[in-house]
Coordinates of C-alpha atoms in Angstrom, one line a residue:
Chain A
M1 CA 0.0 0.0 0.0
F2 CA 1.4 3.4 -0.9
F3 CA 0.1 7.0 -1.0
R4 CA 0.0 9.9 -3.3
L5 CA -1.2 13.5 -3.2
I6 CA -3.8 14.5 -5.7
S7 CA -4.3 18.1 -6.8
S8 CA -6.9 18.8 -4.2
G9 CA -4.4 18.1 -1.5
L10 CA -6.3 15.1 -0.2
L11 CA -3.9 12.3 0.8
L12 CA -5.0 9.2 -1.1
R13 CA -4.6 5.6 -0.3
V14 CA -3.9 3.6 -3.4
S15 CA -4.1 -0.1 -3.1
N16 CA -2.2 -2.7 -5.0
V17 CA -3.9 -5.2 -7.3
G18 CA -4.2 -8.6 -5.8
S19 CA -5.7 -10.0 -2.6
T20 CA -4.4 -11.2 0.7
N21 CA -5.9 -13.8 3.0
M22 CA -6.9 -12.3 6.3
A23 CA -8.4 -15.3 8.1
A24 CA -9.4 -18.8 7.7
G25 CA -12.6 -19.5 5.7
S26 CA -14.2 -17.1 3.3
R27 CA -13.1 -13.8 4.9
K28 CA -10.5 -12.2 2.8
C29 CA -8.9 -8.8 2.8
S30 CA -9.1 -7.8 -0.9
T31 CA -6.9 -5.1 -2.1
T32 CA -8.1 -4.9 -5.7
R33 CA -7.3 -1.4 -7.1
L34 CA -10.6 0.5 -6.7
R35 CA -12.3 3.3 -8.4
Y36 CA -14.0 5.8 -6.1
L37 CA -17.3 7.6 -6.9
T38 CA -17.9 11.3 -6.9
Q39 CA -21.0 12.6 -5.2
K40 CA -22.7 13.2 -8.6
E41 CA -21.9 9.6 -9.7
A42 CA -23.2 8.1 -6.5
I43 CA -26.5 10.0 -6.8
A44 CA -26.8 9.0 -10.5
L45 CA -26.0 5.4 -9.9
D46 CA -28.6 5.2 -7.1
E47 CA -31.3 6.7 -9.4
E48 CA -30.5 4.2 -12.1
L49 CA -30.9 1.3 -9.8
F50 CA -34.4 2.4 -9.0
N51 CA -35.5 3.8 -12.4
E52 CA -33.7 1.6 -15.0
Y53 CA -33.1 -1.5 -13.0
K54 CA -36.5 -1.4 -11.3
F55 CA -35.3 -2.1 -7.7
S56 CA -37.5 -0.9 -4.9
V57 CA -36.1 1.1 -2.0
D58 CA -37.3 -1.7 0.3
Q59 CA -35.1 -4.3 -1.6
L60 CA -31.9 -2.3 -1.7
M61 CA -32.2 -0.9 1.8
E62 CA -32.7 -4.4 3.2
L63 CA -29.5 -5.7 1.5
A64 CA -27.6 -2.5 2.5
G65 CA -28.7 -2.7 6.1
L66 CA -27.8 -6.4 6.2
S67 CA -24.4 -5.6 4.9
V68 CA -23.9 -3.0 7.6
A69 CA -25.0 -5.3 10.4
T70 CA -22.7 -8.0 9.0
A71 CA -19.6 -5.8 8.8
V72 CA -20.3 -4.4 12.3
S73 CA -20.7 -7.9 13.7
R74 CA -17.5 -9.1 12.1
T75 CA -15.5 -6.2 13.4
F76 CA -17.1 -5.7 16.8
P77 CA -18.6 -9.1 17.6
V78 CA -21.6 -9.3 19.9
S79 CA -19.5 -11.4 22.3
T80 CA -17.3 -8.4 23.1
H81 CA -19.6 -5.5 22.1
P82 CA -23.1 -6.7 23.2
S83 CA -24.8 -3.3 23.3
A84 CA -25.0 -1.0 20.2
L85 CA -26.4 2.4 19.6
I86 CA -27.4 3.3 16.1
I87 CA -27.8 7.0 15.2
C88 CA -30.2 7.3 12.3
G89 CA -30.6 10.4 10.2
P90 CA -33.7 11.5 8.2
G91 CA -32.7 10.1 4.8
N92 CA -31.9 6.7 3.2
N93 CA -28.7 6.4 5.2
G94 CA -30.9 6.5 8.3
G95 CA -33.2 3.8 6.7
D96 CA -30.1 1.6 6.2
G97 CA -29.5 2.1 9.9
L98 CA -33.0 1.0 10.9
V99 CA -32.6 -2.1 8.8
A100 CA -29.2 -2.8 10.3
A101 CA -30.7 -2.4 13.8
R102 CA -33.1 -5.2 13.1
H103 CA -30.5 -7.5 11.8
M104 CA -28.1 -6.7 14.6
S105 CA -30.9 -7.6 17.0
L106 CA -31.3 -10.9 15.2
F107 CA -27.5 -11.4 15.6
G108 CA -27.9 -11.1 19.4
Y109 CA -27.0 -7.5 20.1
N110 CA -28.9 -5.3 22.6
V111 CA -29.7 -2.5 20.1
S112 CA -30.8 1.0 20.7
I113 CA -31.7 3.7 18.2
H114 CA -31.4 7.4 18.3
Y115 CA -33.6 8.8 15.6
P116 CA -33.9 12.6 16.2
K117 CA -35.6 13.6 12.9
R118 CA -38.0 10.9 11.7
T119 CA -39.0 10.5 8.1
P120 CA -42.8 10.6 7.6
K121 CA -42.8 8.0 4.8
P122 CA -44.5 4.6 5.2
L123 CA -41.3 2.6 4.5
F124 CA -39.5 4.4 7.3
E125 CA -42.4 4.2 9.7
N126 CA -42.6 0.5 9.0
L127 CA -38.9 0.0 9.5
L128 CA -39.2 1.7 12.9
A129 CA -42.2 -0.4 13.8
Q130 CA -40.2 -3.5 12.9
C131 CA -37.3 -2.4 15.2
V132 CA -39.8 -1.9 18.1
A133 CA -41.2 -5.4 17.5
F134 CA -37.7 -6.8 17.7
G135 CA -37.2 -5.1 21.1
V136 CA -34.9 -2.3 19.9
D137 CA -34.9 0.5 22.4
I138 CA -35.7 4.1 21.2
V139 CA -33.4 6.6 22.9
E140 CA -34.9 10.1 22.8
N141 CA -32.2 12.0 24.6
L142 CA -28.6 11.0 24.3
P143 CA -26.4 10.9 27.4
P144 CA -23.3 13.1 27.3
P145 CA -20.7 11.8 24.8
Q146 CA -18.2 10.7 27.4
Q147 CA -20.9 8.6 29.1
L148 CA -22.0 6.7 26.0
C149 CA -19.4 4.1 26.9
D150 CA -21.3 3.4 30.1
H151 CA -24.2 2.1 28.0
Y152 CA -22.8 0.9 24.7
Q153 CA -19.7 -0.7 23.3
V154 CA -20.2 0.4 19.7
L155 CA -21.9 3.2 17.8
V156 CA -23.3 3.0 14.2
D157 CA -23.3 6.2 12.3
A158 CA -26.3 6.2 9.9
L159 CA -26.8 10.0 10.1
F160 CA -25.9 11.3 6.7
G161 CA -25.2 9.6 3.4
F162 CA -23.9 10.5 -0.1
S163 CA -26.5 13.2 -0.6
F164 CA -25.2 15.2 2.4
K165 CA -24.0 18.7 1.9
P166 CA -22.6 20.8 4.9
P167 CA -23.5 22.4 7.2
V168 CA -25.1 20.0 9.7
R169 CA -28.5 21.4 10.6
E170 CA -28.9 22.6 14.2
E171 CA -31.3 19.9 15.4
L172 CA -28.8 17.1 14.4
K173 CA -25.7 18.7 15.9
P174 CA -26.0 16.9 19.2
A175 CA -26.0 13.5 17.5
M176 CA -23.0 14.6 15.4
T177 CA -21.1 15.8 18.5
A178 CA -21.9 12.6 20.3
M179 CA -20.2 10.5 17.6
I180 CA -17.2 12.8 17.3
E181 CA -16.6 12.9 21.0
A182 CA -17.6 9.3 22.0
T183 CA -14.8 7.1 23.4
I184 CA -16.3 3.9 21.8
P185 CA -15.7 2.9 18.2
V186 CA -18.0 4.4 15.5
C187 CA -19.0 2.4 12.4
S188 CA -20.0 4.7 9.5
V189 CA -22.6 3.7 6.9
D190 CA -21.3 4.6 3.4
I191 CA -20.0 8.1 4.4
P192 CA -18.6 9.2 7.8
S193 CA -21.3 11.8 8.8
G194 CA -20.4 15.4 8.4
W195 CA -17.7 14.6 5.7
H196 CA -17.7 16.0 2.2
V197 CA -18.5 13.0 -0.1
E198 CA -15.4 13.8 -2.2
K199 CA -13.1 15.9 0.0
G200 CA -13.5 14.0 3.3
P201 CA -13.4 15.8 6.6
G202 CA -13.4 19.5 6.1
I203 CA -12.7 20.4 9.7
A204 CA -10.1 19.4 12.2
K205 CA -12.6 18.1 14.7
A206 CA -14.3 15.6 12.4
L207 CA -15.7 12.1 12.9
R208 CA -13.0 9.4 12.7
P209 CA -14.8 6.1 12.3
A210 CA -13.1 2.8 13.3
L211 CA -15.1 1.1 10.6
L212 CA -16.5 2.3 7.2
I213 CA -19.0 0.2 5.3
S214 CA -19.1 1.6 1.7
L215 CA -22.3 0.6 0.0
S216 CA -22.4 -0.5 -3.7
A217 CA -19.1 1.2 -4.4
P218 CA -16.7 3.3 -2.3
K219 CA -17.0 7.1 -2.6
M220 CA -14.0 9.4 -2.9
C221 CA -13.8 10.4 0.7
A222 CA -13.1 6.7 1.6
Q223 CA -9.4 7.4 0.6
S224 CA -8.9 10.0 3.3
E225 CA -5.9 9.8 5.6
F226 CA -8.5 10.2 8.4
I227 CA -9.5 6.6 8.1
L228 CA -6.2 5.0 7.2
D229 CA -6.4 2.9 10.4
A230 CA -10.1 2.1 10.0
K231 CA -11.4 -1.2 8.8
H232 CA -13.1 -0.7 5.4
Y233 CA -15.8 -3.1 4.1
L234 CA -17.7 -3.0 0.9
G235 CA -21.4 -4.1 1.1
G236 CA -24.5 -3.7 -1.0
R237 CA -23.9 -6.7 -3.2
F238 CA -26.5 -5.8 -5.8
L239 CA -24.9 -4.0 -8.7
P240 CA -25.9 -5.3 -12.1
P241 CA -23.2 -5.8 -14.8
G242 CA -24.5 -2.7 -16.7
I243 CA -23.8 -0.4 -13.8
L244 CA -20.3 -1.9 -13.3
H245 CA -19.6 -1.3 -17.0
K246 CA -21.1 2.2 -17.2
Y247 CA -19.2 3.5 -14.1
F248 CA -16.0 1.6 -14.9
L249 CA -16.2 0.0 -11.5
R250 CA -13.4 -2.3 -10.4
L251 CA -14.8 -4.0 -7.3
P252 CA -13.1 -6.9 -5.5
P253 CA -14.9 -10.2 -5.7
Y254 CA -17.1 -11.0 -2.8
P255 CA -16.2 -14.3 -1.1
C256 CA -18.7 -17.1 -1.7
E257 CA -22.2 -16.0 -0.6
D258 CA -20.9 -13.1 1.7
Q259 CA -22.7 -9.8 1.6
V260 CA -19.6 -7.9 2.5
V261 CA -15.9 -7.9 1.4
L262 CA -13.0 -6.5 3.4
L263 CA -11.2 -3.8 1.5
S264 CA -8.6 -2.8 4.0
C265 CA -7.4 -4.4 7.1
Chain B
M1 CA -31.9 -39.3 15.1
F2 CA -34.8 -41.6 15.4
F3 CA -38.2 -42.1 13.9
R4 CA -41.8 -42.5 14.9
L5 CA -45.0 -43.1 13.2
I6 CA -47.8 -40.6 13.7
S7 CA -51.4 -41.3 13.3
S8 CA -51.6 -40.2 9.7
G9 CA -49.0 -42.8 8.8
L10 CA -46.4 -40.3 7.9
L11 CA -43.0 -41.4 8.9
L12 CA -41.5 -38.6 11.0
R13 CA -37.9 -37.7 11.6
V14 CA -37.5 -36.4 15.2
S15 CA -34.2 -34.8 16.0
N16 CA -32.4 -34.7 19.2
V17 CA -31.8 -31.6 21.2
G18 CA -28.3 -30.2 20.8
S19 CA -26.1 -29.3 17.9
T20 CA -23.3 -31.0 16.0
N21 CA -20.4 -29.3 14.3
M22 CA -20.4 -30.1 10.6
A23 CA -17.4 -28.2 9.3
A24 CA -14.9 -25.6 10.3
G25 CA -16.0 -22.0 10.7
S26 CA -19.6 -20.9 11.2
R27 CA -21.4 -23.7 9.3
K28 CA -23.0 -26.0 11.8
C29 CA -25.5 -28.8 11.5
S30 CA -28.0 -27.9 14.1
T31 CA -30.3 -30.6 15.4
T32 CA -32.4 -28.6 17.8
R33 CA -35.7 -30.3 18.2
L34 CA -38.1 -28.4 15.9
R35 CA -41.7 -27.6 15.7
Y36 CA -43.3 -28.0 12.2
L37 CA -46.1 -25.7 10.9
T38 CA -49.4 -26.7 9.5
Q39 CA -50.6 -25.1 6.3
K40 CA -53.0 -22.9 8.2
E41 CA -50.3 -21.8 10.6
A42 CA -47.9 -21.0 7.8
I43 CA -50.5 -18.9 6.0
A44 CA -51.4 -17.1 9.2
L45 CA -47.8 -16.4 10.2
D46 CA -47.1 -15.0 6.8
E47 CA -50.1 -12.6 7.0
E48 CA -49.0 -11.5 10.4
L49 CA -45.6 -10.5 9.1
F50 CA -47.2 -8.2 6.6
N51 CA -50.1 -6.9 8.5
E52 CA -48.9 -6.7 12.1
Y53 CA -45.2 -6.4 11.7
K54 CA -45.4 -4.1 8.7
F55 CA -42.9 -6.0 6.5
S56 CA -43.3 -5.5 2.8
V57 CA -43.3 -8.4 0.4
D58 CA -40.2 -6.8 -1.3
Q59 CA -38.2 -7.0 2.0
L60 CA -39.1 -10.6 3.0
M61 CA -38.8 -12.0 -0.6
E62 CA -35.4 -10.5 -0.8
L63 CA -34.2 -12.2 2.3
A64 CA -36.0 -15.4 1.4
G65 CA -34.4 -15.5 -2.0
L66 CA -31.0 -14.7 -0.6
S67 CA -31.4 -17.6 1.8
V68 CA -32.3 -19.9 -1.1
A69 CA -29.3 -18.8 -3.2
T70 CA -27.0 -19.2 -0.2
A71 CA -28.2 -22.8 0.7
V72 CA -28.0 -23.9 -3.0
S73 CA -24.5 -22.4 -3.3
R74 CA -23.3 -24.2 -0.1
T75 CA -24.8 -27.5 -1.2
F76 CA -24.0 -27.4 -4.9
P77 CA -21.2 -24.9 -5.3
V78 CA -20.7 -23.0 -8.5
S79 CA -17.3 -24.6 -9.0
T80 CA -19.0 -28.0 -9.6
H81 CA -22.5 -26.9 -10.6
P82 CA -21.9 -23.8 -12.8
S83 CA -25.3 -23.8 -14.6
A84 CA -28.6 -23.7 -12.8
L85 CA -32.2 -23.7 -13.9
I86 CA -34.8 -22.2 -11.6
I87 CA -38.4 -23.1 -12.2
C88 CA -40.7 -20.3 -11.0
G89 CA -44.4 -20.6 -10.3
P90 CA -47.0 -17.9 -10.3
G91 CA -47.0 -17.1 -6.6
N92 CA -44.7 -15.9 -3.9
N93 CA -42.7 -19.1 -4.1
G94 CA -41.9 -18.2 -7.7
G95 CA -41.0 -14.7 -6.5
D96 CA -38.5 -16.2 -4.1
G97 CA -37.1 -18.1 -7.1
L98 CA -36.7 -14.9 -9.1
V99 CA -34.8 -13.2 -6.2
A100 CA -32.6 -16.4 -5.8
A101 CA -31.8 -16.3 -9.5
R102 CA -30.4 -12.8 -9.2
H103 CA -28.3 -13.7 -6.1
M104 CA -27.1 -16.9 -7.7
S105 CA -26.0 -14.8 -10.7
L106 CA -24.1 -12.6 -8.4
F107 CA -22.5 -15.7 -6.9
G108 CA -21.2 -16.6 -10.3
Y109 CA -23.7 -19.2 -11.6
N110 CA -25.0 -19.2 -15.2
V111 CA -28.6 -18.9 -14.3
S112 CA -31.7 -19.8 -16.4
I113 CA -35.3 -19.3 -15.5
H114 CA -38.4 -21.2 -16.6
Y115 CA -41.4 -19.1 -15.7
P116 CA -44.4 -20.6 -17.5
K117 CA -47.1 -18.6 -15.8
R118 CA -46.1 -15.0 -15.0
T119 CA -47.6 -12.9 -12.4
P120 CA -49.0 -9.6 -13.6
K121 CA -47.9 -7.6 -10.5
P122 CA -45.3 -4.8 -10.5
L123 CA -43.1 -6.5 -8.0
F124 CA -42.9 -9.7 -10.0
E125 CA -42.4 -7.8 -13.3
N126 CA -39.6 -5.8 -11.7
L127 CA -37.9 -9.0 -10.3
L128 CA -38.0 -10.5 -13.7
A129 CA -36.5 -7.3 -15.3
Q130 CA -33.7 -7.4 -12.7
C131 CA -33.0 -11.0 -13.6
V132 CA -32.7 -10.0 -17.3
A133 CA -30.4 -7.1 -16.4
F134 CA -28.2 -9.6 -14.6
G135 CA -28.0 -11.8 -17.7
V136 CA -30.3 -14.5 -16.5
D137 CA -31.6 -16.6 -19.5
I138 CA -35.3 -17.0 -19.9
V139 CA -36.2 -20.5 -21.1
E140 CA -39.6 -20.7 -22.7
N141 CA -39.6 -24.4 -23.6
L142 CA -38.0 -26.9 -21.4
P143 CA -35.9 -29.7 -23.0
P144 CA -37.1 -33.3 -22.2
P145 CA -36.4 -34.1 -18.5
Q146 CA -33.6 -36.6 -19.3
Q147 CA -31.8 -33.9 -21.4
L148 CA -31.8 -31.3 -18.6
C149 CA -28.5 -32.6 -17.5
D150 CA -26.9 -31.7 -20.8
H151 CA -27.6 -28.0 -20.0
Y152 CA -27.7 -27.7 -16.2
Q153 CA -26.1 -29.2 -13.1
V154 CA -28.7 -28.2 -10.6
L155 CA -32.5 -27.3 -10.6
V156 CA -34.2 -25.0 -8.2
D157 CA -37.9 -25.8 -7.6
A158 CA -39.7 -22.5 -6.9
L159 CA -43.0 -23.7 -8.4
F160 CA -45.4 -24.0 -5.5
G161 CA -45.2 -22.9 -1.8
F162 CA -47.2 -23.4 1.3
S163 CA -50.5 -22.2 -0.2
F164 CA -50.5 -25.0 -2.8
K165 CA -53.4 -27.4 -2.9
P166 CA -53.5 -30.3 -5.4
P167 CA -54.0 -30.9 -8.2
V168 CA -51.3 -29.3 -10.3
R169 CA -53.0 -27.3 -13.0
E170 CA -52.5 -28.5 -16.6
E171 CA -50.2 -25.7 -17.8
L172 CA -47.7 -26.3 -15.0
K173 CA -47.6 -30.1 -15.4
P174 CA -44.6 -30.1 -17.8
A175 CA -42.5 -28.1 -15.3
M176 CA -43.6 -30.5 -12.5
T177 CA -42.7 -33.6 -14.6
A178 CA -39.3 -32.1 -15.6
M179 CA -38.4 -31.8 -11.9
I180 CA -39.6 -35.3 -11.0
E181 CA -37.9 -37.0 -13.9
A182 CA -34.7 -34.9 -14.0
T183 CA -31.4 -36.7 -13.3
I184 CA -29.8 -33.7 -11.7
P185 CA -30.4 -32.6 -8.1
V186 CA -33.5 -30.5 -7.3
C187 CA -33.5 -27.9 -4.6
S188 CA -37.0 -27.1 -3.3
V189 CA -38.0 -23.7 -1.9
D190 CA -40.0 -24.2 1.3
I191 CA -42.1 -27.0 0.0
P192 CA -41.2 -29.7 -2.5
S193 CA -43.7 -28.8 -5.3
G194 CA -46.7 -31.0 -5.7
W195 CA -46.5 -32.1 -2.1
H196 CA -49.2 -31.6 0.5
V197 CA -47.9 -29.0 3.0
E198 CA -48.7 -31.4 5.9
K199 CA -48.9 -34.9 4.5
G200 CA -46.0 -34.7 2.1
P201 CA -45.9 -36.5 -1.2
G202 CA -49.4 -38.0 -1.9
I203 CA -48.3 -40.1 -4.9
A204 CA -45.7 -42.7 -5.6
K205 CA -44.1 -40.7 -8.4
A206 CA -43.4 -37.5 -6.4
L207 CA -40.6 -35.0 -6.4
R208 CA -37.7 -36.1 -4.3
P209 CA -35.5 -33.0 -3.7
A210 CA -31.8 -33.3 -2.8
L211 CA -32.1 -30.1 -0.9
L212 CA -35.0 -28.4 1.0
I213 CA -34.8 -24.8 2.1
S214 CA -37.5 -24.2 4.7
L215 CA -38.3 -20.5 5.0
S216 CA -39.0 -18.9 8.3
A217 CA -40.0 -22.2 9.9
P218 CA -40.2 -25.8 8.6
K219 CA -43.6 -27.1 7.5
M220 CA -44.9 -30.5 8.5
C221 CA -44.1 -32.1 5.2
A222 CA -40.4 -31.5 5.9
Q223 CA -40.5 -34.6 8.2
S224 CA -41.3 -37.0 5.3
E225 CA -39.3 -40.1 4.8
F226 CA -39.1 -39.0 1.1
I227 CA -36.4 -36.5 2.1
L228 CA -34.5 -38.4 4.8
D229 CA -31.4 -38.2 2.6
A230 CA -31.8 -34.6 1.6
K231 CA -29.9 -31.7 3.0
H232 CA -32.3 -29.5 4.9
Y233 CA -31.6 -25.8 5.5
L234 CA -33.6 -23.2 7.3
G235 CA -33.6 -19.7 5.9
G236 CA -35.6 -16.5 6.1
R237 CA -34.0 -15.1 9.2
F238 CA -36.5 -12.5 9.9
L239 CA -39.0 -13.7 12.5
P240 CA -39.7 -11.3 15.4
P241 CA -39.8 -12.6 19.0
G242 CA -43.6 -12.2 19.1
I243 CA -44.0 -14.7 16.2
L244 CA -41.6 -17.2 17.8
H245 CA -43.6 -16.9 21.0
K246 CA -47.0 -17.1 19.5
Y247 CA -46.3 -20.1 17.4
F248 CA -44.2 -21.9 20.0
L249 CA -41.3 -22.0 17.5
R250 CA -38.1 -23.7 18.5
L251 CA -35.7 -22.8 15.8
P252 CA -32.0 -23.5 16.0
P253 CA -29.7 -20.5 16.4
Y254 CA -28.3 -19.2 13.1
P255 CA -24.5 -19.1 13.1
C256 CA -23.0 -15.6 13.3
E257 CA -24.4 -13.5 10.5
D258 CA -25.5 -16.4 8.3
Q259 CA -28.8 -16.2 6.5
V260 CA -29.2 -20.0 6.6
V261 CA -28.7 -22.8 9.2
L262 CA -28.3 -26.4 8.4
L263 CA -31.0 -28.6 10.0
S264 CA -30.0 -32.0 8.8
C265 CA -26.9 -33.3 7.1

């Protein structure tokens, strides 16, 4: 693995072609050379999946949320991290978080959700109802960031996705601050919240996730030096060949039937 | 494992409590003592998932189809069974087959579908469009059963599910005959097609699948002596605690993040 500076000044991580075995069985650390999406490409790709490829939001959110839950479980297993707090935003990233919450509950975690700005759409209301039926706890008021570790061993950041543009709106700032200041590991869904999709963290006091789960394909900010030490999984195993071709995507092969593949170790 | 005869004359397989390690890693052969659903229970449980627990068909069909693809891939891997034919019926069982076809394509199989009676509902039309986008071949006319092995190494039976009541309608008989007479292994989705959901195969010349993937919970026919030698997986990892409690379900624990669990080896 080596680094290079691009014109924007962002320190990039460029991976070598090939793959390295990480552990026994099907879990490999793939280091296939990747292509990273811009914000515009990520938005266009998403729209094509729905409009041209006829996927429903329900379908893809289910697979995305399952990927997130799987990557979290592999990185921070329930045996050592039994209680998880998932912070859900108002958009589809938050929906992925709601789905992940249900699957993590099925994996045996004690799951809580903080969902400060709810989305008044039937799908999101139903996803929340499913969480409640699975015993997921709804946390209305977050404890101070330094006290999160008294209640939880891992946080999942499902606050903002690839459509986010700064600044963070006032009502979501406490959730953002909680994740930045927490002393327990944060797992970011697709984009570390608050980051620019292409340029990465714009401020010194930015979120530094311990795990990033890129969905469908990694976005440009995933190359930032801010997450050099983070685990990086790819999930959302649902891209049709036409999308791979159109966006010149070079994705590593998923092992066997896995819904995630490890990109960096 | 031992057997007992119940009043209906159906030879039952009754498993011991406990679990046995089958292979390294997370794949276990669980032999937890199970409870099997009647047809009426299976229908009621399904309706509750949609009506009370607010799941959409899209969500559960996606997870069910992923389970099917996973179980097929683990039993008949793409390395030895590269070409698969999936026979899809007009109901939700056929929809599970369409989803499984897409995931099997993602797993690397050359997938073909025979879908003799299509369902004029948007979800089913979209699932079929997704298959086409993934390069799945649509087979209008089946070759004679004995020649299926010239084209495929494995069949997936997604013709009828737990709502089926005999007899098989005329237009679907060729598909039924193909699966009964084929010389390659058949993998049945939830119910071996043509079987009574509770009493199992009613005729001597019935389908004998090599793999059964029960979805959500096994149905009574899964105890039949006709599939004593079959692999039996449970999939559809989405039942909320309230359903488990209401139906007194004793399901084996799924290993880690797996979407299937092996019930018999």
